[in-house]
Coordinates of C-alpha atoms and ligand atoms in Angstrom, one line a residue:
X13 CA -143.2 44.2 68.8
X14 CA -143.9 41.6 66.0
X15 CA -141.6 38.8 64.6
X16 CA -140.1 40.1 61.2
X17 CA -140.6 36.6 59.8
X18 CA -144.4 35.4 61.1
X19 CA -145.8 38.4 62.6
X20 CA -146.3 36.6 65.8
X21 CA -145.1 38.6 69.1
X22 CA -141.3 38.8 69.3
X23 CA -139.3 37.6 72.3
X24 CA -136.1 39.4 71.1
X25 CA -135.1 42.4 68.9
X26 CA -131.8 42.5 67.0
X27 CA -131.1 46.3 66.4
X28 CA -128.1 45.3 64.0
X29 CA -130.4 43.9 61.6
X30 CA -133.3 46.2 62.7
X31 CA -135.3 43.1 63.2
X32 CA -137.3 41.4 65.9
X33 CA -138.1 37.6 66.3
X34 CA -140.4 35.2 68.1
X35 CA -138.9 32.1 69.7
X36 CA -139.1 29.7 66.8
X37 CA -138.1 32.5 64.0
X38 CA -135.3 33.2 66.5
X39 CA -133.7 30.0 66.6
X40 CA -134.4 29.6 62.8
X41 CA -132.3 32.9 62.5
X42 CA -129.2 31.6 64.6
X43 CA -129.3 28.1 62.9
X44 CA -129.3 30.2 59.5
X45 CA -126.5 32.6 60.6
X46 CA -124.1 29.3 61.3
X47 CA -125.2 27.6 58.3
X48 CA -124.5 30.7 56.2
X49 CA -121.3 31.2 58.0
X50 CA -120.0 27.4 57.2
X51 CA -121.1 27.6 53.6
X52 CA -119.5 31.1 53.0
X53 CA -116.1 29.9 54.2
X54 CA -116.5 26.4 53.6
X55 CA -115.5 25.2 57.3
X56 CA -117.3 21.8 57.3
X57 CA -117.4 19.5 54.3
X58 CA -120.3 17.1 54.2
X59 CA -119.8 14.3 56.2
X60 CA -116.7 15.3 58.3
X61 CA -116.7 14.7 61.8
X62 CA -116.4 17.9 64.1
X63 CA -114.6 18.2 67.4
X64 CA -116.3 21.2 69.3
X65 CA -114.1 22.9 72.2
X66 CA -116.6 22.8 75.1
X67 CA -116.2 25.4 78.0
X68 CA -119.4 25.1 79.2
X69 CA -120.0 28.6 78.6
X70 CA -123.1 29.6 76.5
X71 CA -121.1 29.9 73.3
X72 CA -119.5 26.5 73.1
X73 CA -122.6 24.9 74.4
X74 CA -124.8 26.8 71.9
X75 CA -122.4 26.2 69.0
X76 CA -122.5 22.3 69.7
X77 CA -126.4 22.4 69.8
X78 CA -126.7 24.4 66.8
X79 CA -124.3 22.0 64.7
X80 CA -126.2 18.8 65.9
X81 CA -129.3 20.8 64.6
X82 CA -128.0 21.4 61.4
X83 CA -127.0 17.7 60.9
X84 CA -123.4 17.7 61.6
X85 CA -121.7 15.1 63.5
X86 CA -120.4 16.9 66.4
X87 CA -118.7 15.5 69.5
X88 CA -117.4 17.6 72.1
X89 CA -114.2 18.3 74.2
X90 CA -113.4 19.9 77.5
X91 CA -110.2 20.6 79.0
X92 CA -110.0 20.9 82.7
X93 CA -107.9 23.7 83.6
X94 CA -108.1 23.5 87.4
X95 CA -109.5 26.9 88.0
X96 CA -111.2 26.0 91.2
X97 CA -114.8 25.8 91.5
X98 CA -115.2 27.3 88.4
X99 CA -113.6 24.8 86.3
X100 CA -115.6 22.0 88.6
X101 CA -118.9 23.6 87.7
X102 CA -118.0 24.2 84.1
X103 CA -117.3 20.3 83.8
X104 CA -120.4 19.1 85.5
X105 CA -122.5 21.8 83.0
X106 CA -120.9 20.5 80.1
X107 CA -121.2 16.3 81.2
X108 CA -125.0 17.1 81.8
X109 CA -125.5 18.7 78.5
X110 CA -123.5 15.9 76.9
X111 CA -125.3 13.0 78.8
X112 CA -128.7 14.5 78.5
X113 CA -128.5 14.5 74.5
X114 CA -126.6 11.5 74.3
X115 CA -123.5 13.1 72.8
X116 CA -120.0 12.0 73.0
X117 CA -117.7 14.3 75.0
X118 CA -113.9 13.8 75.1
X119 CA -112.4 15.1 78.4
X120 CA -108.7 16.2 79.5
X121 CA -107.6 17.1 82.7
X122 CA -104.5 19.2 82.5
X123 CA -103.6 18.7 86.1
X124 CA -103.9 15.0 86.2
X125 CA -102.9 14.2 82.5
X126 CA -100.3 16.8 82.1
X127 CA -99.0 17.6 85.5
X128 CA -99.9 21.1 85.8
X129 CA -103.1 23.4 85.9
X130 CA -103.5 27.1 84.7
X131 CA -103.2 28.6 88.2
X132 CA -99.8 26.8 88.6
X133 CA -98.7 27.8 85.5
X134 CA -99.6 31.4 85.7
X135 CA -97.6 31.4 89.0
X136 CA -94.4 30.0 87.4
X137 CA -94.7 32.1 84.4
X138 CA -95.3 35.4 86.4
X139 CA -97.6 36.2 83.5
X140 CA -101.4 36.7 82.9
X141 CA -102.8 33.2 83.1
X142 CA -104.6 33.5 79.7
X143 CA -101.5 33.2 78.0
X144 CA -100.5 29.5 79.4
X145 CA -104.3 28.7 79.2
X146 CA -104.5 29.7 75.7
X147 CA -101.5 27.8 74.6
X148 CA -102.5 24.7 76.5
X149 CA -105.9 24.9 74.9
X150 CA -104.9 25.1 71.4
X151 CA -102.3 22.3 71.8
X152 CA -104.8 20.0 73.4
X153 CA -107.8 20.7 70.8
X154 CA -105.4 19.9 68.1
X155 CA -103.8 16.7 70.0
X156 CA -107.0 15.3 70.8
X157 CA -108.6 15.9 66.9
X158 CA -105.5 14.3 65.6
X159 CA -105.5 11.4 67.9
X160 CA -109.2 10.8 67.5
X161 CA -109.2 11.4 63.8
X162 CA -111.4 14.6 63.3
X163 CA -110.5 16.9 60.5
X164 CA -111.9 19.8 61.9
X165 CA -111.9 21.8 65.5
X166 CA -114.9 24.2 65.9
X167 CA -114.5 27.1 68.5
X168 CA -117.1 29.0 70.0
X169 CA -115.7 32.3 69.2
X170 CA -118.7 34.7 68.5
X171 CA -119.0 38.4 66.7
X172 CA -118.0 40.3 69.9
X173 CA -115.0 38.0 70.3
X174 CA -113.7 38.4 66.8
X175 CA -114.4 42.1 66.8
X176 CA -112.7 42.5 70.0
X177 CA -109.6 40.8 68.9
X178 CA -109.7 42.6 65.7
X179 CA -109.8 46.1 67.6
X180 CA -106.7 44.7 69.7
X181 CA -104.8 43.8 66.5
X182 CA -105.3 47.1 65.0
X183 CA -105.1 49.2 67.9
X184 CA -101.2 47.9 68.0
X185 CA -101.0 47.1 64.3
X186 CA -100.1 43.4 64.5
X187 CA -99.8 42.7 60.9
X188 CA -99.0 39.0 61.5
X189 CA -101.7 38.6 63.6
X190 CA -104.3 40.4 61.2
X191 CA -102.9 38.2 58.4
X192 CA -104.1 35.1 60.5
X193 CA -107.6 36.5 61.8
X194 CA -109.9 34.8 59.8
X195 CA -113.0 32.0 60.6
X196 CA -111.1 29.3 59.0
X197 CA -107.3 28.3 59.7
X198 CA -106.7 25.4 56.9
X199 CA -105.2 22.3 58.1
X200 CA -101.7 22.0 57.5
X201 CA -99.3 19.0 58.3
X202 CA -99.9 18.0 62.0
X203 CA -102.8 20.3 62.4
X204 CA -106.5 20.0 62.0
X205 CA -108.6 22.9 60.3
X206 CA -109.8 25.4 62.9
X207 CA -113.3 27.0 62.3
X208 CA -115.4 30.0 64.2
X209 CA -119.0 28.9 63.0
X210 CA -120.6 31.6 65.5
X211 CA -118.8 34.5 63.5
X212 CA -122.4 35.9 62.6
X213 CA -123.7 35.8 66.2
X214 CA -123.3 38.1 69.0
X215 CA -122.9 37.4 72.5
X216 CA -126.3 38.7 73.2
X217 CA -127.8 36.3 70.7
X218 CA -125.9 33.2 72.3
X219 CA -127.5 33.8 75.6
X220 CA -130.8 34.2 74.2
X221 CA -130.5 30.9 72.4
X222 CA -129.5 29.0 75.3
X223 CA -132.1 30.4 77.5
X224 CA -134.5 29.5 74.5
X225 CA -133.5 26.2 73.9
X226 CA -133.2 25.3 77.8
X227 CA -129.4 24.9 77.6
X228 CA -127.7 25.3 81.3
X229 CA -124.5 27.2 81.0
X230 CA -121.8 28.7 83.3
X231 CA -123.1 32.1 83.7
X232 CA -120.0 33.3 86.1
X233 CA -116.9 35.0 84.0
X234 CA -113.6 33.1 84.4
X235 CA -112.1 34.3 87.8
X236 CA -108.9 34.8 86.1
X237 CA -110.0 36.6 83.3
X238 CA -109.4 40.2 85.6
X239 CA -106.9 42.2 83.7
X240 CA -107.6 40.8 80.2
X241 CA -107.4 43.4 77.9
X242 CA -110.3 41.9 75.2
X243 CA -112.8 42.5 78.3
X244 CA -112.0 46.7 77.6
X245 CA -112.1 46.2 74.0
X246 CA -115.5 44.2 74.2
X247 CA -116.7 47.5 76.6
X248 CA -115.5 50.1 73.9
X249 CA -117.3 48.3 70.9
X250 CA -120.6 47.9 73.0
X251 CA -120.7 51.7 73.7
X252 CA -120.0 52.4 69.7
X253 CA -123.0 49.8 69.0
X254 CA -125.2 51.5 71.5
X255 CA -124.9 54.8 69.5
X256 CA -124.6 52.9 65.8
X257 CA -126.1 49.4 65.9
X258 CA -124.3 47.5 63.1
X259 CA -120.9 49.1 63.8
X260 CA -119.6 45.9 65.2
X261 CA -120.4 43.5 62.6
X262 CA -119.3 46.6 59.7
X263 CA -115.9 46.5 61.5
X264 CA -115.5 42.8 61.6
X265 CA -116.9 41.8 58.2
X266 CA -115.4 44.9 56.5
X267 CA -112.2 43.8 57.6
X268 CA -112.8 40.0 56.5
X269 CA -114.0 41.1 53.0
X270 CA -111.7 44.1 52.2
X271 CA -108.8 44.1 54.5
X272 CA -107.7 40.5 55.5
X273 CA -106.1 39.8 52.4
X274 CA -104.1 42.6 52.2
X275 CA -102.5 41.7 55.4
X276 CA -102.2 38.2 54.2
X277 CA -100.5 39.4 51.3
X278 CA -98.0 41.4 53.2
X279 CA -97.0 38.3 55.3
X280 CA -96.8 36.2 52.4
X281 CA -99.7 33.8 53.3
X282 CA -102.0 32.9 50.4
X283 CA -105.3 34.0 50.6
X284 CA -107.4 32.2 53.1
X285 CA -110.8 32.9 51.6
X286 CA -110.4 29.7 49.8
X287 CA -108.4 27.8 52.2
X288 CA -105.0 26.7 51.2
X289 CA -102.6 27.8 53.6
X290 CA -99.1 29.5 52.4
X291 CA -95.6 28.6 53.0
X292 CA -94.9 28.4 56.4
X293 CA -92.1 27.9 59.0
X294 CA -90.3 24.3 58.5
X295 CA -92.0 22.0 61.2
X296 CA -90.6 19.2 62.9
X297 CA -92.4 16.7 65.5
X298 CA -91.8 17.7 69.2
X299 CA -88.9 16.0 70.8
X300 CA -91.1 15.4 73.8
X301 CA -94.5 15.0 72.7
X302 CA -94.6 14.8 68.9
X303 CA -96.7 17.5 68.0
X304 CA -95.7 20.0 65.1
X305 CA -93.3 22.6 66.1
X306 CA -90.8 25.0 64.7
X307 CA -88.3 24.4 67.6
X308 CA -87.0 21.0 69.2
X309 CA -89.5 21.2 71.9
X310 CA -93.0 22.8 71.3
X311 CA -94.1 25.6 73.5
X312 CA -96.8 23.2 75.2
X313 CA -94.0 21.0 76.6
X314 CA -91.5 24.1 77.1
X315 CA -94.3 25.2 79.3
X316 CA -94.4 22.1 81.3
X317 CA -91.2 21.7 81.8
X318 CA -90.9 25.2 83.3
X319 CA -93.6 24.1 85.9
X320 CA -92.2 21.0 86.7
X321 CA -88.5 22.8 87.3
X322 CA -90.4 25.2 89.3
X323 CA -92.6 22.8 91.3
X324 CA -90.7 19.2 91.3
X325 CA -91.7 16.2 89.3
X326 CA -95.5 16.0 87.7
X327 CA -98.0 13.9 89.1
X328 CA -99.6 11.1 86.5
X329 CA -98.1 9.1 83.7
X330 CA -96.6 10.7 81.1
X331 CA -98.6 10.9 78.2
X332 CA -97.8 9.2 74.9
X333 CA -96.6 10.7 71.7
X334 CA -99.3 12.0 69.4
X335 CA -99.5 11.4 65.9
X336 CA -97.9 14.0 63.8
X337 CA -99.9 14.0 60.4
X338 CA -103.1 15.6 60.4
X339 CA -105.9 13.4 58.9
X340 CA -107.1 14.9 55.6
X341 CA -110.8 15.3 54.4
Ligands
Q46_415 S1 -110.8 30.2 80.8 FE1 -108.2 30.4 80.5 FE2 -110.3 32.0 79.4 FE3 -109.9 32.0 82.1 S2 -107.8 31.6 82.0 FE4 -108.3 33.3 80.5 S3 -108.2 32.1 78.8 S4 -110.3 33.8 80.9 S5 -111.6 31.8 77.7
ZN416 ZN1 -94.6 19.0 72.7

């Protein structure tokens, strides 16, 4: 097996591209795919500071590394979710990555700063932990971005993740979610722009990238992921991909190119291809934390209140209010 670019011996083959690469050409391929995603979707403007949401897993650490390699000023944000040793190990891996490369890392500890962790929230709500976990992460990514003046938050969702989300949305014809499923969510009042620069790279490529770049990452699955529907969707898509390489990418990119705008139109959202957000619901600052919300109190603060009512007063100081305006690039 020879490298498609330089004809040296290859270390990895990528069936959907019908190509194999040596180490250096594979790393070049990854950087090119990210550069292309960023350019195509105008994810990051020149000179913008990026906040990378890092979990300690392969995707987010590779993303942080790739953004740096492409010359972007990218700082990390790690959120301690309180999922036993898994969270402790993940935090240690993120800190080692950041200190070893002299990168700036922000940290938020859910239990110490906000009075609850993911397992407690799951017990209180009696629902799958990923719901309160995702809600908390989205809230805190945005809050830290606004507080520290980052116009853009980047997450490590890759091609496999996005194809699995798309399959889930299509299976239930979630037209509202389909209207918003796009690699860029534009900034609006109180919300930083959200981008997914790994959209053109698969899970296997991200693992290979970390191995070849010597990035030590969390290899364990989150112990609370059991029962997460997306794992099942990924299995189905992997089976399809095995029979027909490129099926996953065709499914996702076909939707982004030819399907997304139809759903966005139905939902009354302006085409997200260029970036303007459409008329949305009226937002006002959350009475508790200052973040923009459609109700009086935001979903994150309602979750905090529920846990507090269930378990008694939260430890730690009450965090100060966040700014409610998005810094515009
Ligand atoms: S960390 Fe949180 Fe994930 Fe674990 S509890 Fe679910 S959402 S699976 S990315
Ligand atoms: Zn709030």
